[in-house]
Every structure is written in C-alpha cells, then in structure tokens.
mmCIF file of C-alpha atoms in Angstrom:
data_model
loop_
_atom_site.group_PDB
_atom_site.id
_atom_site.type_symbol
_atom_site.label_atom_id
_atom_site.label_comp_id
_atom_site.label_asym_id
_atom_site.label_seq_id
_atom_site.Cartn_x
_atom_site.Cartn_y
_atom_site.Cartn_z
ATOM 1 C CA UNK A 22 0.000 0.000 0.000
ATOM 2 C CA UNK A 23 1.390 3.081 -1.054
ATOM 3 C CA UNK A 24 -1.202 6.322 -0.640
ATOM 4 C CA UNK A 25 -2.218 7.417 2.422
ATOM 5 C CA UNK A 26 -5.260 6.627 4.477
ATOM 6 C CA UNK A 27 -8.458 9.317 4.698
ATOM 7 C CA UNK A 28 -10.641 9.372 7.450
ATOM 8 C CA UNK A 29 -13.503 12.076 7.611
ATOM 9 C CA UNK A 30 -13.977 13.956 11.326
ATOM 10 C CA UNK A 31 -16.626 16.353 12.204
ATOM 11 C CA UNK A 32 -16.065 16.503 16.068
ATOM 12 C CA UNK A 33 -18.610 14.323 17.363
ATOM 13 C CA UNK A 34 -17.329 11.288 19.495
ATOM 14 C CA UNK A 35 -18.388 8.447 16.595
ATOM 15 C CA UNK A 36 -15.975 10.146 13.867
ATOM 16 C CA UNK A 37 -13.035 10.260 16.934
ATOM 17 C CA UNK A 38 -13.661 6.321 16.949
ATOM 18 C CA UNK A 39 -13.650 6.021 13.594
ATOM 19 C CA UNK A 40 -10.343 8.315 13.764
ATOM 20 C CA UNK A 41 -8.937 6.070 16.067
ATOM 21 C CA UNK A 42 -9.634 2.962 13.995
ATOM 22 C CA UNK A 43 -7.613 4.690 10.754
ATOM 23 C CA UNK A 44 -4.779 5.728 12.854
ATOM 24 C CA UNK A 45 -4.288 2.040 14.318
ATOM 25 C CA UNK A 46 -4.803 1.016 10.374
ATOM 26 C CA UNK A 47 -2.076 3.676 9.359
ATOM 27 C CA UNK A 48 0.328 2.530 11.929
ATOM 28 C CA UNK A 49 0.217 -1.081 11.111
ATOM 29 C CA UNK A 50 0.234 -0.492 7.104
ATOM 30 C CA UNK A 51 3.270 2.587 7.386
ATOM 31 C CA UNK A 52 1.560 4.935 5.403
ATOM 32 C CA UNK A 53 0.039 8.496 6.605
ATOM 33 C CA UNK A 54 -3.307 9.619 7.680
ATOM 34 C CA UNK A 55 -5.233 12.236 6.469
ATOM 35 C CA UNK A 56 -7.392 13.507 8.752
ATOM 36 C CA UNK A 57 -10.047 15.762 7.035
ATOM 37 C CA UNK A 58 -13.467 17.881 7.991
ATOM 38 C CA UNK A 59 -15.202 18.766 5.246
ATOM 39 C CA UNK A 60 -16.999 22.412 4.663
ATOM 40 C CA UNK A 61 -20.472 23.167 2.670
ATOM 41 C CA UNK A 62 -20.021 27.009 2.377
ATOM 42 C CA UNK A 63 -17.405 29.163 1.370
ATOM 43 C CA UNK A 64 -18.081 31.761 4.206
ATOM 44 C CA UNK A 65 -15.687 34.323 5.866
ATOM 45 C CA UNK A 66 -17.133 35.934 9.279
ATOM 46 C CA UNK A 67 -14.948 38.996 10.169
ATOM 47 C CA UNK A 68 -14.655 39.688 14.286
ATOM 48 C CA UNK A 69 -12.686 42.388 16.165
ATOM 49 C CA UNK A 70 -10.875 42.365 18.988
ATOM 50 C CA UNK A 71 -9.813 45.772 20.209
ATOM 51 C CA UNK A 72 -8.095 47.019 16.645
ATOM 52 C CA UNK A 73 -7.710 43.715 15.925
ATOM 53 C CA UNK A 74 -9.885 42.432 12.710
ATOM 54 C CA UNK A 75 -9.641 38.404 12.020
ATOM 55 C CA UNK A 76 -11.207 36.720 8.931
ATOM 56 C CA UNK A 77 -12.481 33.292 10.235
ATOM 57 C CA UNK A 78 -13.580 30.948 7.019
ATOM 58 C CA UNK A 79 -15.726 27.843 7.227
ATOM 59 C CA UNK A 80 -12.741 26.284 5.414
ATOM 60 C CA UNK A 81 -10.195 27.304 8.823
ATOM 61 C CA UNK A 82 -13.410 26.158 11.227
ATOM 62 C CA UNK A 83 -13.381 22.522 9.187
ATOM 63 C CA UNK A 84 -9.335 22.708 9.354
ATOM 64 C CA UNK A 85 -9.500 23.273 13.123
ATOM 65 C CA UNK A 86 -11.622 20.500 13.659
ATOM 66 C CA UNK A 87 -9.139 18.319 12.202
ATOM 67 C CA UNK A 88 -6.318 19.839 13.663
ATOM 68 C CA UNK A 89 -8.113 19.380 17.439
ATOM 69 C CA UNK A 90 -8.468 15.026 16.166
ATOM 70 C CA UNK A 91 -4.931 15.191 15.012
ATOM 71 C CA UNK A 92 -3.438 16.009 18.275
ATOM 72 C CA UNK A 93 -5.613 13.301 20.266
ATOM 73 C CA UNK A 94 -4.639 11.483 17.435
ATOM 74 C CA UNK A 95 -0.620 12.329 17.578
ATOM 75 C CA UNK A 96 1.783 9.094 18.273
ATOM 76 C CA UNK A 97 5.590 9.773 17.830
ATOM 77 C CA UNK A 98 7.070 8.667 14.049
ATOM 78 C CA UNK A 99 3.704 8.189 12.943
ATOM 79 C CA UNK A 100 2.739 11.101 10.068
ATOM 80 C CA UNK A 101 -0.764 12.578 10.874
ATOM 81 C CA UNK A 102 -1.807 15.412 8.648
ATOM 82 C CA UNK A 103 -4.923 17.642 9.126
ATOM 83 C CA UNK A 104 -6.888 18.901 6.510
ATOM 84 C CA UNK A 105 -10.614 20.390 5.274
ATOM 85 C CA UNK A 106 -12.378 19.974 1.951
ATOM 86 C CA UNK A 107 -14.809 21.774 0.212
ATOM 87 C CA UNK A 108 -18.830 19.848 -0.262
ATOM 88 C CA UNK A 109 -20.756 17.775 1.832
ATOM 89 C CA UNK A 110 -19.059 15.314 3.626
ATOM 90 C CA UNK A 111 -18.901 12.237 1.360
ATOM 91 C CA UNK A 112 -17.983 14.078 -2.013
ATOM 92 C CA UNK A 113 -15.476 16.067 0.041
ATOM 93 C CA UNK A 114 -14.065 12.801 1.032
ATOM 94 C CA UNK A 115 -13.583 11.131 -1.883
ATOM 95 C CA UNK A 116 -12.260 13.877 -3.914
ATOM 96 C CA UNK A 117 -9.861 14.246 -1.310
ATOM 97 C CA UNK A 118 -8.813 10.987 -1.381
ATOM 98 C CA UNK A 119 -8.539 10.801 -5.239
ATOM 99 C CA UNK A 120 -6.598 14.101 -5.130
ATOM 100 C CA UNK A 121 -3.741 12.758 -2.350
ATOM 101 C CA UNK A 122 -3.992 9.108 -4.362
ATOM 102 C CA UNK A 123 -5.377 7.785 -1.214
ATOM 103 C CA UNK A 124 -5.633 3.851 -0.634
ATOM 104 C CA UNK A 125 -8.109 3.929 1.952
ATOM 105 C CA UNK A 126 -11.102 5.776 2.852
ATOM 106 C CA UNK A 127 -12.193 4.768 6.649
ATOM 107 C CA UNK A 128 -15.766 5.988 7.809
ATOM 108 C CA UNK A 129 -17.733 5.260 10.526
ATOM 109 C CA UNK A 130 -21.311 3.817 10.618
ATOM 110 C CA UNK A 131 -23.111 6.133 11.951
ATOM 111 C CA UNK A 132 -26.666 6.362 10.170
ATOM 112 C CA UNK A 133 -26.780 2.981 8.637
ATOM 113 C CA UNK A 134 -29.049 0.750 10.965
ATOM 114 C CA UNK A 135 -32.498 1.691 11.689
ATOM 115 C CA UNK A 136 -34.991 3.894 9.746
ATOM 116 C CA UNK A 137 -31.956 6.443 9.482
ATOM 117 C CA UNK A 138 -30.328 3.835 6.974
ATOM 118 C CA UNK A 139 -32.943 4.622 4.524
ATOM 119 C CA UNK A 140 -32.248 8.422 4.258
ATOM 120 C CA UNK A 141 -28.543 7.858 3.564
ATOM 121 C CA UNK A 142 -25.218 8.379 5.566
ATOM 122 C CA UNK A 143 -21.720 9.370 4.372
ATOM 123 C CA UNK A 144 -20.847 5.752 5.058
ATOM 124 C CA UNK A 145 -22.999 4.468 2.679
ATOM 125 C CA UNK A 146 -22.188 7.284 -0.403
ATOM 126 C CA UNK A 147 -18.625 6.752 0.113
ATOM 127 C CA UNK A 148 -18.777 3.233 -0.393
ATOM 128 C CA UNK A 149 -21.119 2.946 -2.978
ATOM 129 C CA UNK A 150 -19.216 5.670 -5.273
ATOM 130 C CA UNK A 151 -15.546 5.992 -3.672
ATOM 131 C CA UNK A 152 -12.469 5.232 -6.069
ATOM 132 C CA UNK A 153 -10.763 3.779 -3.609
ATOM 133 C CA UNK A 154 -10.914 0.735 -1.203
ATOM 134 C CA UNK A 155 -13.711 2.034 2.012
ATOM 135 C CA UNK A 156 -13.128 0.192 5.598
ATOM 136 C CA UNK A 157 -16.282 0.886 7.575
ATOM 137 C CA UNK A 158 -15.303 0.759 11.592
ATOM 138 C CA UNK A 159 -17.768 -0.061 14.060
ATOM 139 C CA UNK A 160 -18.707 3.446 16.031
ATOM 140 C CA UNK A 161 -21.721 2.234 18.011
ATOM 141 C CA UNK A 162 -21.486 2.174 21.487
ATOM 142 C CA UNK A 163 -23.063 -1.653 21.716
#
C-alpha cells in the first residue's frame, strides 16, 4: 500500500472512533493519515478584537476541527496530517482521497441501521461511489 489513508472527522465522538480505527490502520500499514473535515459554504465571518480584525472561514473552522483530532490522534514517528475539503461530507471525502492518491477511505457507521439507513449516511455514499478501497469501523457504542 502506497497512498495514504483518509478518514472524515466532524467533532462528534463516533468520527473520533472512527479516527482512532484509521490511525491504528495507518500505523500497522506505514503509510500516513489524512485527517479531514469537510466544509459546505465558502463563508468568511470577520470579528474584532480591540483594533484587531480576524477573517475566520468555514474552510479554517473545518481545518481546526481536524487539527483538534490530530493532536488526540498524535503518536511519535507516525505522520498525521490535518486537513478540510470543500462539499458535503462524502464528495469532500472522496475527492480528497482521489486528489492525495489515497488507498483507503475509513468511515464510521453512523446512520446505517435503523430507519436512518434509509435516508442515507456518508458511510454508505462513500462506499457505494468511492475510487478507492472504504473500511467501515464499528462506532456504536453496543
């Protein structure tokens, strides 16, 4: 296995799990994780702070988010690289994954038991239309 491994956070505790799961997957295959949030909107907020003026863009809100995984996430020599993506969450997966060359796409499964199966879940798009292999870890709490 050559490309790196994805694995989509949004900061709730199933996508840490399913976080987890990729990183132990990363480790044991020697590639890199990508850790990535994805964004819908393309939105800049500007705030002040005395004369202060900061931009904040959903894009840097979705890159925190992975940044705040990534160092839960952070095990010495392993390489663990945060990152955001533009779309809802399953397209901004998998185009990140084709655009890194990415092996391995690892979601959580969240959504996909119940009545709740039947409206969708980013599980289920990604592996249903990803270019790339999809490992679906076990989030439930069961």
């Amino acid at each position: 296995m050559t490309g790196p491994i994805i694995v989509g956070v949004d900061g709730s505790p199933t996508a840490r799990k399913a976080a987890e799961t990729a990183k132990d997957l990363a480790a044991k295959l020697g590639v890199s994780l990508h850790v990535v949030s994805a964004h819908t909107e393309h939105k800049i907020t500007h705030t002040n702070s005395g004369s202060d003026q900061w931009e904040i863009s959903s894009a840097d809100n979705a890159l925190y988010i992975a940044e705040e995984v990534v160092k839960k996430l952070r095990t010495p020599g392993q390489n663990i690289v945060p990152a955001s993506a533009h779309g809802k969450p399953a397209e901004a997966l998998m185009s990140y994954a084709d655009k890194v060359g990415a092996h391995l796409i690892v979601v959580g499964n969240q959504r996909m038991r119940g009545v709740t199966r039947v409206l969708g879940s980013v599980a289920n798009s990604v592996s249903h239309n990803a270019t790339c292999d999809v490992y679906i870890a076990n989030t439930y709490e069961d």
